[in-house]
Coordinates of C-alpha atoms and ligand atoms in Angstrom, one line a residue:
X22 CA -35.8 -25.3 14.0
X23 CA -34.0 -23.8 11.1
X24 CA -30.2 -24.3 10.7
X25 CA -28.1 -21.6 11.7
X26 CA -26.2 -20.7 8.1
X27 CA -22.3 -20.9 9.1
X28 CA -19.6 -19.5 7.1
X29 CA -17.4 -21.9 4.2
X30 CA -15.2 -23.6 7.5
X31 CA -11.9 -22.8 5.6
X32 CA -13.2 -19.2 6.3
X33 CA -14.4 -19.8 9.6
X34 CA -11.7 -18.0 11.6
X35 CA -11.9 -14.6 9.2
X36 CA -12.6 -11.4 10.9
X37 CA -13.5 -8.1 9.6
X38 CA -11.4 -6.2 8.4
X39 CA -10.7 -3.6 10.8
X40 CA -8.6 -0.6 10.1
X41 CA -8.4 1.2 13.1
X42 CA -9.6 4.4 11.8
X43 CA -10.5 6.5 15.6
X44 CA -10.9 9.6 14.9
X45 CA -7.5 11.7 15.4
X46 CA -6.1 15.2 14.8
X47 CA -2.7 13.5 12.9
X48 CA -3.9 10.7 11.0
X49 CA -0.8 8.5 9.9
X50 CA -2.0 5.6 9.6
X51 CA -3.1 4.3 6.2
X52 CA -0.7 6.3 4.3
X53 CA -3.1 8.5 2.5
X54 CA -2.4 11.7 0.7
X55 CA -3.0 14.6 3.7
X56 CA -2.9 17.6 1.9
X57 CA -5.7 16.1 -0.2
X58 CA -6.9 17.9 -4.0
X59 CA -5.7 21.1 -4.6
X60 CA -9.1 23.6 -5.0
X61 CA -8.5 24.1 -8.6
X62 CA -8.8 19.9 -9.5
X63 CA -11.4 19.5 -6.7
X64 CA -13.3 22.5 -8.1
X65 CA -13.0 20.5 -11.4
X66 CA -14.0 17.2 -9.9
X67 CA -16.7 18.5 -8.1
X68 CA -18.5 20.4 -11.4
X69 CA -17.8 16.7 -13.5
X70 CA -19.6 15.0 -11.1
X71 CA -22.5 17.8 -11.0
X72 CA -23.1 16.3 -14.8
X73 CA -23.0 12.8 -14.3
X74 CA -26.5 11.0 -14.5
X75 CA -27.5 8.5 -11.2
X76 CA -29.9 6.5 -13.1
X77 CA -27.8 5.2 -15.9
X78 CA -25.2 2.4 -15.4
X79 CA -21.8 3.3 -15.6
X80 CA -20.2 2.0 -18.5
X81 CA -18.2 -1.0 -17.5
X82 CA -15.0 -0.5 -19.6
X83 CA -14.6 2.6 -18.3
X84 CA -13.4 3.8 -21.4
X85 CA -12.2 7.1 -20.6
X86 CA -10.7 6.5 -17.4
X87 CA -8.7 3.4 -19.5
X88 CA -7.3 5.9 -22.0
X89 CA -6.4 8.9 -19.5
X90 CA -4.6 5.8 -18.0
X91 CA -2.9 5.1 -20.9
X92 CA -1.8 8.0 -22.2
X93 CA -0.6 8.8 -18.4
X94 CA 1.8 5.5 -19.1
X95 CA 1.7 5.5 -22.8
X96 CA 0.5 2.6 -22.8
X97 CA -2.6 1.4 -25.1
X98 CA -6.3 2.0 -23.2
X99 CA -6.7 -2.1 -23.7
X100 CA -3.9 -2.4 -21.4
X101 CA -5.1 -1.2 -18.4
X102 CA -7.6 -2.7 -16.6
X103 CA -9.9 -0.2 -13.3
X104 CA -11.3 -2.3 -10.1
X105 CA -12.7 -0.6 -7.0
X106 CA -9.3 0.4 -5.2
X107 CA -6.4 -2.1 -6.0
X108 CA -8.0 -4.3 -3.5
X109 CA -10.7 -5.7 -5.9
X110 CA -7.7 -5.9 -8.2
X111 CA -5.7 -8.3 -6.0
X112 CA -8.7 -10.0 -5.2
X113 CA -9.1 -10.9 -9.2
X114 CA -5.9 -11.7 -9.9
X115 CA -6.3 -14.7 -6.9
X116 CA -9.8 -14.9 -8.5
X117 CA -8.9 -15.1 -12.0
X118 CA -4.8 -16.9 -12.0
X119 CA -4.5 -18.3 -8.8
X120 CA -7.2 -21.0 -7.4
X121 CA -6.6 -24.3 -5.2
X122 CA -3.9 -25.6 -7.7
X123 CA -1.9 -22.4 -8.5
X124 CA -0.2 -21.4 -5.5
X125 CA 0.7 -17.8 -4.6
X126 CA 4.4 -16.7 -3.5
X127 CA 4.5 -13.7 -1.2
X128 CA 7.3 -12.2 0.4
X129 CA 6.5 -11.6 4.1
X130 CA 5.8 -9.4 6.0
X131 CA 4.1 -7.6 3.0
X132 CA 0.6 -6.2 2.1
X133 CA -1.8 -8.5 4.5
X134 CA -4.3 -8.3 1.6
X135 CA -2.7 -10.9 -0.5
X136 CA -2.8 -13.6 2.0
X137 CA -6.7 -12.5 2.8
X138 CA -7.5 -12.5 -0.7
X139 CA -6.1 -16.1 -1.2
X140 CA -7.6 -17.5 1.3
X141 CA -11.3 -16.2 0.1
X142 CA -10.4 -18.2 -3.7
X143 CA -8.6 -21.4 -1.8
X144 CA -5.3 -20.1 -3.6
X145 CA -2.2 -21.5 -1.2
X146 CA 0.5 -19.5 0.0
X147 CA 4.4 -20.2 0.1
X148 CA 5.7 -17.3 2.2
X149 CA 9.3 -16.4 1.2
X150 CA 10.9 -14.2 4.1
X151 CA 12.3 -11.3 3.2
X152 CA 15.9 -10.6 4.8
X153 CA 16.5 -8.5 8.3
X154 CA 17.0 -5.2 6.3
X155 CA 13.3 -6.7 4.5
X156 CA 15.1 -6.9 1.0
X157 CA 13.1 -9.7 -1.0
X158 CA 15.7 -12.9 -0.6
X159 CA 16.1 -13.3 -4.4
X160 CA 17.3 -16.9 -4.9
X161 CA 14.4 -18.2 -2.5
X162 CA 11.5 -16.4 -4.6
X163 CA 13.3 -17.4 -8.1
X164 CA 12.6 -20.8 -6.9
X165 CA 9.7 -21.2 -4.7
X166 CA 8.1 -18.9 -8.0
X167 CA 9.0 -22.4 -11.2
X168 CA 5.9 -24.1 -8.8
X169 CA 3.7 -21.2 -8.3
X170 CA 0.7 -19.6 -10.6
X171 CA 1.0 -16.1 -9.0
X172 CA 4.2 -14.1 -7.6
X173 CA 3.2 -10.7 -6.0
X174 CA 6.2 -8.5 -5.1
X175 CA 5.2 -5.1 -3.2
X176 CA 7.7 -1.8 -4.3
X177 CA 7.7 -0.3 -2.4
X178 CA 7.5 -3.2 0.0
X179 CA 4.3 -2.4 2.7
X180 CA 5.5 -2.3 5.2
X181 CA 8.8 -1.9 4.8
X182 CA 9.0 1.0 2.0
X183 CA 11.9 -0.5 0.5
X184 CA 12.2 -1.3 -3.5
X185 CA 12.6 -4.6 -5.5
X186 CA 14.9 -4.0 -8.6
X187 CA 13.2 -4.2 -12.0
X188 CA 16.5 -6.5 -13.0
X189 CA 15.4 -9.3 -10.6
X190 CA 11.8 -9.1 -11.7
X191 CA 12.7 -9.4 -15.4
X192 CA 14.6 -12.8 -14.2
X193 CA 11.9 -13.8 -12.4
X194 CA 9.2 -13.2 -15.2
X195 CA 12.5 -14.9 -17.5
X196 CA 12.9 -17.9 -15.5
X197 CA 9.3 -18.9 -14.5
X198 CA 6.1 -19.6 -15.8
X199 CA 4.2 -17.9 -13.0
X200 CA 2.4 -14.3 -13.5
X201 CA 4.6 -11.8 -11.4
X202 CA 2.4 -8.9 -10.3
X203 CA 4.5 -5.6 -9.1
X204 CA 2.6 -4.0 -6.4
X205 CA 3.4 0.0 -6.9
X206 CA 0.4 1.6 -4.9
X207 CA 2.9 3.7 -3.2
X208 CA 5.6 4.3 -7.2
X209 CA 5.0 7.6 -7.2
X210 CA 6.6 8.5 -3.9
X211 CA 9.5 6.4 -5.5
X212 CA 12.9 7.1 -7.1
X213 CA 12.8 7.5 -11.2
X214 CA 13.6 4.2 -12.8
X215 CA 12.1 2.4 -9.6
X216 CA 9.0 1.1 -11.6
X217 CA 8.5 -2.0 -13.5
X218 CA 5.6 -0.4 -16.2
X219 CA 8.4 -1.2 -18.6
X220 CA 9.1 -4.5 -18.5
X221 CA 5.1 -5.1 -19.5
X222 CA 5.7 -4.4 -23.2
X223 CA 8.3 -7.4 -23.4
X224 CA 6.7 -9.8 -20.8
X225 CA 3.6 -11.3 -21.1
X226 CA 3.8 -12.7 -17.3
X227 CA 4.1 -9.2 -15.7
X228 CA 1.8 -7.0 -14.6
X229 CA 1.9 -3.9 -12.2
X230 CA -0.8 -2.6 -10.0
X231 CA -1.0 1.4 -9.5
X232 CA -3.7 3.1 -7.3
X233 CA -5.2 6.6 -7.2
X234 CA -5.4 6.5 -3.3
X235 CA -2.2 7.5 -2.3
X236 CA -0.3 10.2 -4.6
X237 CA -3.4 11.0 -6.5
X238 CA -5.6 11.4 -3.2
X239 CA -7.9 9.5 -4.1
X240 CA -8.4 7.2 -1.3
X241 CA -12.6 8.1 -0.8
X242 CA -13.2 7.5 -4.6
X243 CA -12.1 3.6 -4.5
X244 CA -10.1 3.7 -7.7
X245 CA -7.0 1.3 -8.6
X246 CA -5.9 0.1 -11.8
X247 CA -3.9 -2.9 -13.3
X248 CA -1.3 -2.5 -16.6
X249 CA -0.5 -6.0 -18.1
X250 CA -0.3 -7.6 -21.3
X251 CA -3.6 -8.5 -23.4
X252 CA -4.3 -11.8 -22.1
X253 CA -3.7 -10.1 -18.3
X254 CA -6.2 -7.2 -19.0
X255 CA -8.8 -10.1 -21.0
X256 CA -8.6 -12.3 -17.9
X257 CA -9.5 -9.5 -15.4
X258 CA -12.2 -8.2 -17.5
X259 CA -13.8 -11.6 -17.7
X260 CA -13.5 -12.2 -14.0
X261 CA -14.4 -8.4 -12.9
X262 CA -17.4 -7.5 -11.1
X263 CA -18.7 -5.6 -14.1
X264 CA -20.1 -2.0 -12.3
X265 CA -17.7 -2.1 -9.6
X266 CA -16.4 1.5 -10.4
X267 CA -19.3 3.8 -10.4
X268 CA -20.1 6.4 -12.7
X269 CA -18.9 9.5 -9.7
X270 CA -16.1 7.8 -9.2
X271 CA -14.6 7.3 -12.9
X272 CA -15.7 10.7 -13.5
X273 CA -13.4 11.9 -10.6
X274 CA -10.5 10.0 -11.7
X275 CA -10.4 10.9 -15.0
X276 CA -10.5 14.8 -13.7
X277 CA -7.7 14.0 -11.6
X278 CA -5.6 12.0 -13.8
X279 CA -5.8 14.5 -16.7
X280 CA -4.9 17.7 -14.2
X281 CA -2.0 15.4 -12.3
X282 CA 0.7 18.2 -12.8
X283 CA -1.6 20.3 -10.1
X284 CA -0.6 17.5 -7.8
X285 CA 2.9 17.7 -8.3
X286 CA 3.3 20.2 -5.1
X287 CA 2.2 18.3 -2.5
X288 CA 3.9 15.5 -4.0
X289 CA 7.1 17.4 -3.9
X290 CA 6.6 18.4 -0.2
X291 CA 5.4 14.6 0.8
X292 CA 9.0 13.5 -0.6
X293 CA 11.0 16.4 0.9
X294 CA 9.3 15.1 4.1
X295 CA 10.7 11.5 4.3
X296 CA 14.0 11.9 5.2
X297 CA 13.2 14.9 7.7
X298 CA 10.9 12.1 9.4
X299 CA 13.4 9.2 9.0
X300 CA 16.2 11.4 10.7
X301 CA 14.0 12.0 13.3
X302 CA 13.0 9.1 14.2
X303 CA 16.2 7.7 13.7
X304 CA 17.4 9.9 16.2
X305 CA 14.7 8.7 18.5
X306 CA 15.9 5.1 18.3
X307 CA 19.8 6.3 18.3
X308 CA 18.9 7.7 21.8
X309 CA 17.1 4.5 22.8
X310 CA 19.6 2.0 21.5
X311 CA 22.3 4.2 23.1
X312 CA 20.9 4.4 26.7
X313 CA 20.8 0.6 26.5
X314 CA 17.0 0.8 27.0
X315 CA 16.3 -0.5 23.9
X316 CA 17.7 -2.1 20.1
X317 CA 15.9 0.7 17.3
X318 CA 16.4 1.5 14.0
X319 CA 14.1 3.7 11.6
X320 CA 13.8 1.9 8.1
X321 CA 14.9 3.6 5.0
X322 CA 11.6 4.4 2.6
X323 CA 10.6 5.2 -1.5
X324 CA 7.4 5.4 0.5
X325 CA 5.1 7.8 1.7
X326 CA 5.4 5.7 5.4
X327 CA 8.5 5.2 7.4
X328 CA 8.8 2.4 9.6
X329 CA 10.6 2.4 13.0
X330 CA 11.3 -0.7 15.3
X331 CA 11.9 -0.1 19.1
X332 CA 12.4 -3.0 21.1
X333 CA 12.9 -2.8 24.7
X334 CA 15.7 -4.1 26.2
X335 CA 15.1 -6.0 29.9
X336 CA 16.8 -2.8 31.3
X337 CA 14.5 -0.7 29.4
X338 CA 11.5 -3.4 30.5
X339 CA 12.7 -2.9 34.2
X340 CA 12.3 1.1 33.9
X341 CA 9.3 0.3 32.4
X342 CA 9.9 1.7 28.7
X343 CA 6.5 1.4 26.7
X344 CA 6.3 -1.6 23.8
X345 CA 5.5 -0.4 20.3
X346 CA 1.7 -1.6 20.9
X347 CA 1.3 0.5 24.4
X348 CA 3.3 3.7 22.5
X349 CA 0.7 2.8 19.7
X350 CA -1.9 3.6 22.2
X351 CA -0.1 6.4 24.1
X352 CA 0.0 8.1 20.8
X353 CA -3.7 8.0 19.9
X354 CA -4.8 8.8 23.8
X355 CA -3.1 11.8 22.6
X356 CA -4.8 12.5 18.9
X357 CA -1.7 10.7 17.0
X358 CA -3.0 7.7 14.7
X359 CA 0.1 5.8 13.8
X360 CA -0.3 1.8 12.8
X361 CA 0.6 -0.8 14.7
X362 CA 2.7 -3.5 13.7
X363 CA 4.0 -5.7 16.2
X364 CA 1.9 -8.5 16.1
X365 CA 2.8 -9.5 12.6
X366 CA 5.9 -11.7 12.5
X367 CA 8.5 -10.3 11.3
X368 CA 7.8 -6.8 12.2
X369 CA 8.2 -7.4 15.9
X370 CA 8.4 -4.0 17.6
X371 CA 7.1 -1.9 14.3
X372 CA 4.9 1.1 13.8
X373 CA 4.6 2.7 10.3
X374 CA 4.0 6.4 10.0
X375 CA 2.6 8.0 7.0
X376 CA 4.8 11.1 5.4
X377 CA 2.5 13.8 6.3
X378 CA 3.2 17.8 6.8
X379 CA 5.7 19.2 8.3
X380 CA 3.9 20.2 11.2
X381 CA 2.2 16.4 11.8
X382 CA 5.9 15.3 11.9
X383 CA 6.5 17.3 15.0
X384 CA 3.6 16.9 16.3
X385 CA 4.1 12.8 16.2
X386 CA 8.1 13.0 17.2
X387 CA 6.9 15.4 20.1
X388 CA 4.2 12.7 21.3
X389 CA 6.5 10.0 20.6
X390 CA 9.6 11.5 22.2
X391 CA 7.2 11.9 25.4
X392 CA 6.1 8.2 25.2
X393 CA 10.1 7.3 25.6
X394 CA 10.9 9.9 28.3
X395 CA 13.0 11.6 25.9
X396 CA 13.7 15.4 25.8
X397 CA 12.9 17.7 23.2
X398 CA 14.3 17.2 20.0
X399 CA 17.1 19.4 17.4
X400 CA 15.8 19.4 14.5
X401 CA 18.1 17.7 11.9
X402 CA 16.7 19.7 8.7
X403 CA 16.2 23.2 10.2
Ligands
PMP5 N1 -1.3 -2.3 -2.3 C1 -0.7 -1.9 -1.2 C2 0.7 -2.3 -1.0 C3 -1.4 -1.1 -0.3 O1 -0.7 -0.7 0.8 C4 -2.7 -0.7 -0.6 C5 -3.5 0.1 0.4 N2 -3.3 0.0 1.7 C6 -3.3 -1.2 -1.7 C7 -2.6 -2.0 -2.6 C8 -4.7 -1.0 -2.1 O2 -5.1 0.3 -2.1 P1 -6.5 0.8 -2.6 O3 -7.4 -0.4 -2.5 O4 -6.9 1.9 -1.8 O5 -6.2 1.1 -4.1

């Protein structure tokens, strides 16, 4: 009898990744861009790709894409490195700087990816907790970072939404050795002078990670990209998967970088959103925490999520007030696809909401409010 091939046994225990994507009328739950291209870019997008050859290799520098990049950031084109989402970017950096004997400093509960994507390259993880408000605990990460290889800080912080300032990630870049990579897939939903793009041009050690799946909806195309310092964007060139962004999809990108100001509406109307979604769902876990049936609190966001936490109280137990996993569930029963965070430590009680429209707000506060036995809402901003 042959033997039965088994998987590495250090990844014996991995699962698929499963993003809980059941189909929904509201979908907020992998904060993606709802009100998709305007016609005119996807217009534009779709004649570019009309042109583009299938039986010729894409290039693998991606040339164009690098400079529209570039110029996007002013940066140079050699800067800026393209993977297949920013997932195959965080899986190069573990694949390219970190490794069994540079270990990676997260601070939890962040992006799961990182911790996924160092266990596939055997890179260990120190996990720094972030405080109860989730605000990165400084002094801990300045010095669990002098023995790591990698730092990854998340601003705004998945799931969270809150920032890191650019002032503690120059100290750390200052005081370490260790490559610091910002995480900004979700900067353009951000305030202005959130990012850390500028502390590349004076740092070697730091780089920061953009995507086109979120503001720049994107999310179908697979299209991330990473700005660093030349021996950043070298490494990841060497280590890359050389095709991994296909022809259709840089074509698209390039298209949609170079006619961004058509996104700017939406954009706009996503961040006008968030604090008409925070409010109400603050209001939800006001009532909650009020009637004793529960201890809530909506989380301030730069995001295009919002995170709430509703934990019942034993009262509320006893008169049988739904955990965040069964409202979870009550909510899709009823077309509402939120995501689910109570199961990961730290976020005990937590679902994250995507900033859609207007009307998917009240549509999710309506189902929501239902979920808790609560009445009809007022409606803060109108
Ligand atoms: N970083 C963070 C913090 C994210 O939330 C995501 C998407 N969920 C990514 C990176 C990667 O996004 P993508 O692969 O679609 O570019």
């Amino acid at each position: 009898m042959p033997k039965t091939p088994t998987l590495r046994p250090d990844l014996a225990d991995l699962e698929p990744y499963d993003p809980d994507m059941r189909p929904a009328r509201v979908i907020l739950t992998a904060n993606e861009n709802n009100y998709g291209l305007p016609d005119g870019v996807r217009a534009a997008v779709d004649a570019a790709l009309s042109e583009v050859p299938t039986n010729r290799y894409p290039d693998a520098t991606s040339p164009e894409l690098r400079r529209a990049l570039g110029e996007m950031w002013g940066v140079p084109a050699d800067g800026v490195v393209v993977g297949n989402g920013g997932d195959e970017i965080i899986f190069n950096l573990l694949l390219g700087f970190g490794g069994p004997t540079r270990p990676l400093v997260t601070c939890a509960p962040t992006f799961s990816a990182y911790e996924l994507y160092a266990q596939l390259t055997q890179t260990p993880v120190v996990r720094v907790a972030r405080t109860e408000s989730f605000d990165v605990d400084e002094v801990a990460t300045l010095s669990a970072a002098r023995d790591a290889g990698l730092v990854v800080v998340c601003s705004p912080n998945n799931p969270s939404g809150n920032l890191v300032s650019p002032a503690f990630v120059e100290r750390l870049a200052d005081q370490t050795d260790a490559l610091v990579m910002v995480d900004e897939a979700y900067g353009e939903f951000a305030d202005d002078g959130s990012s850390c793009v500028p502390l590349v041009a004076a740092h070697d050690n730091v780089c920061v990670l953009r995507t086109l799946s979120k503001a720049f909806s994107l999310a179908g195309a697979r299209v991330g990209y990473l700005i660093g310092s030349r021996p950043v964007v070298d490494g990841m060139l060497a280590v890359r998967l050389p095709y991994s962004v296909n022809r259709f999809s840089q074509r698209a990108a390039q298209v949609v970088v170079e006619r961004r100001a058509e996104l700017r509406p939406a954009l706009d109307a996503i961040v006008a959103e968030r604090p008409r979604l925070t409010a109400l769902l603050a209001g939800i876990a006001d009532e909650l925490t009020r009637s004793g049936a529960a201890r809530a609190q909506a989380f301030p966001s730069q995001a295009n999520f919002v995170m709430m936490r509703v934990i019942p109280t034993e009262r509320g137990r006893a008169d049988g007030l739904p955990d965040a996993h069964q409202v979870h569930e009550l909510l899709a029963e009823r077309g509402v696809l939120v995501r689910d965070f109570s199961s990961t430590p730290g976020c005990e009680g937590c679902l994250r909401v995507t900033v859609g429209r207007p009307a998917e707000t009240d549509e999710l506060v309506a189902r929501l409010r239902e979920a808790y036995g609560l009445g009809p809402a007022g409606d803060p901003a109108r």
